[in-house]
mmCIF file of C-alpha atoms in Angstrom:
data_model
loop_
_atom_site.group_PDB
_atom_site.id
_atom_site.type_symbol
_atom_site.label_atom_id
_atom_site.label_comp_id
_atom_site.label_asym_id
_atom_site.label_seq_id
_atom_site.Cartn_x
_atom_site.Cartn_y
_atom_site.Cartn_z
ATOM 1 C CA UNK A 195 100.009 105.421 101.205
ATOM 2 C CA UNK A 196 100.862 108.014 98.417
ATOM 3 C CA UNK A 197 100.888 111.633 100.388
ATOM 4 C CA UNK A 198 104.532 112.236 100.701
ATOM 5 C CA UNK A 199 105.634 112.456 104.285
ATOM 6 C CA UNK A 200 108.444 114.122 105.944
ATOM 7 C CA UNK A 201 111.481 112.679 108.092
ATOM 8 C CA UNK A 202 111.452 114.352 111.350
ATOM 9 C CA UNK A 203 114.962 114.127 111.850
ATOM 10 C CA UNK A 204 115.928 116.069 108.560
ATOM 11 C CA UNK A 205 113.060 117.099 107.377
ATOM 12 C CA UNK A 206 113.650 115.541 103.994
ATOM 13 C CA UNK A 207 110.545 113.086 102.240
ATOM 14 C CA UNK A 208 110.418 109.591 103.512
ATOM 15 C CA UNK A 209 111.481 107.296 100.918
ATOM 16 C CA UNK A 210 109.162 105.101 99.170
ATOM 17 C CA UNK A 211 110.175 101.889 98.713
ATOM 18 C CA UNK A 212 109.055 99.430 95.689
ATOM 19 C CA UNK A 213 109.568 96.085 95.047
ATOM 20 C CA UNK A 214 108.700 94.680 91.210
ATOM 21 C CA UNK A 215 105.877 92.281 90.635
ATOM 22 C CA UNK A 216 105.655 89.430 88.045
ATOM 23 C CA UNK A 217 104.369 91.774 85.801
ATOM 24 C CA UNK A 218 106.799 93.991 85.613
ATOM 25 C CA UNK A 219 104.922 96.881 87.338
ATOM 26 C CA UNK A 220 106.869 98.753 90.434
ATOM 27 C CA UNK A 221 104.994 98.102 93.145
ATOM 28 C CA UNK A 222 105.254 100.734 96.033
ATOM 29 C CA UNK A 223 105.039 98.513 99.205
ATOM 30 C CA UNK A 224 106.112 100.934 102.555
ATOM 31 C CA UNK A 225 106.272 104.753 102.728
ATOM 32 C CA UNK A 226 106.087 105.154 106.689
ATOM 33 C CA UNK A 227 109.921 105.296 106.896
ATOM 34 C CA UNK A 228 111.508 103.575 110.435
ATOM 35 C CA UNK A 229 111.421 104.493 113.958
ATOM 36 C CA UNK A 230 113.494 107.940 114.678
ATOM 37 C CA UNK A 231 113.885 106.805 118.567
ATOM 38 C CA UNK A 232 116.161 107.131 120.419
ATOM 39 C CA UNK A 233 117.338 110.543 117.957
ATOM 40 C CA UNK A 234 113.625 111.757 117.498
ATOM 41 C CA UNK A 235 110.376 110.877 118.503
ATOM 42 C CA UNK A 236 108.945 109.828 115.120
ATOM 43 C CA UNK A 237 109.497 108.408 111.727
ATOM 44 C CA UNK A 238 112.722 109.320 109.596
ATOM 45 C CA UNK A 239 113.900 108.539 106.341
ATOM 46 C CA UNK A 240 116.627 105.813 104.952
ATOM 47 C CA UNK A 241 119.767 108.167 105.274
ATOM 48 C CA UNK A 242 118.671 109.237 108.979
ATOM 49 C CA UNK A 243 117.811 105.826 109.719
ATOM 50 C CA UNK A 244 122.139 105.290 109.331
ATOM 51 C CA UNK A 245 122.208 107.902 111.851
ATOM 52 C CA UNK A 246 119.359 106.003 114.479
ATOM 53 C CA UNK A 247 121.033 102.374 113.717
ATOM 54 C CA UNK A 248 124.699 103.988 114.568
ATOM 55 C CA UNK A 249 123.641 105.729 117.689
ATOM 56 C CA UNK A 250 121.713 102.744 119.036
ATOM 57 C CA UNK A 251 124.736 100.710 118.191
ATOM 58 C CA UNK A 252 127.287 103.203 120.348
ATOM 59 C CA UNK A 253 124.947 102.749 123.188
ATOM 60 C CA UNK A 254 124.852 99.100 123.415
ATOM 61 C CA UNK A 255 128.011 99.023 123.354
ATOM 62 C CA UNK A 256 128.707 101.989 126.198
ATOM 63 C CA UNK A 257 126.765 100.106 127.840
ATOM 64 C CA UNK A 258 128.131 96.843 128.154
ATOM 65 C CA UNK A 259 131.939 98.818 129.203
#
């Protein structure tokens, strides 16, 4: 889980996200980003994800017009 990978929407890195243990230590926990579909077939980053989440959104709700 450390190779950086790239969104396949934008083509920006994936974010890395970290959480902080009892230590004190940042503690990298996901870098696979979230599903790209129905935009992309593949993994994009956090700002893309907006992008995914709003789309799938506006076609819920086209389709319950």
């Amino acid at each position: 889980m450390s190779e950086e990978k790239i969104c396949d929407l934008c083509f920006g890195i994936i974010d890395k996200h970290y959480y902080t243990n009892d230590d004190g230590e940042r503690v990298m926990y996901w870098d696979e980003g979230h599903n790209g579909q129905p935009l992309v077939d593949g993994r994009v980053c956090d700002s893309c994800n907006e992008l995914v989440v709003a789309y799938r959104i506006k076609k819920m709700m086209e389709a319950r017009a």
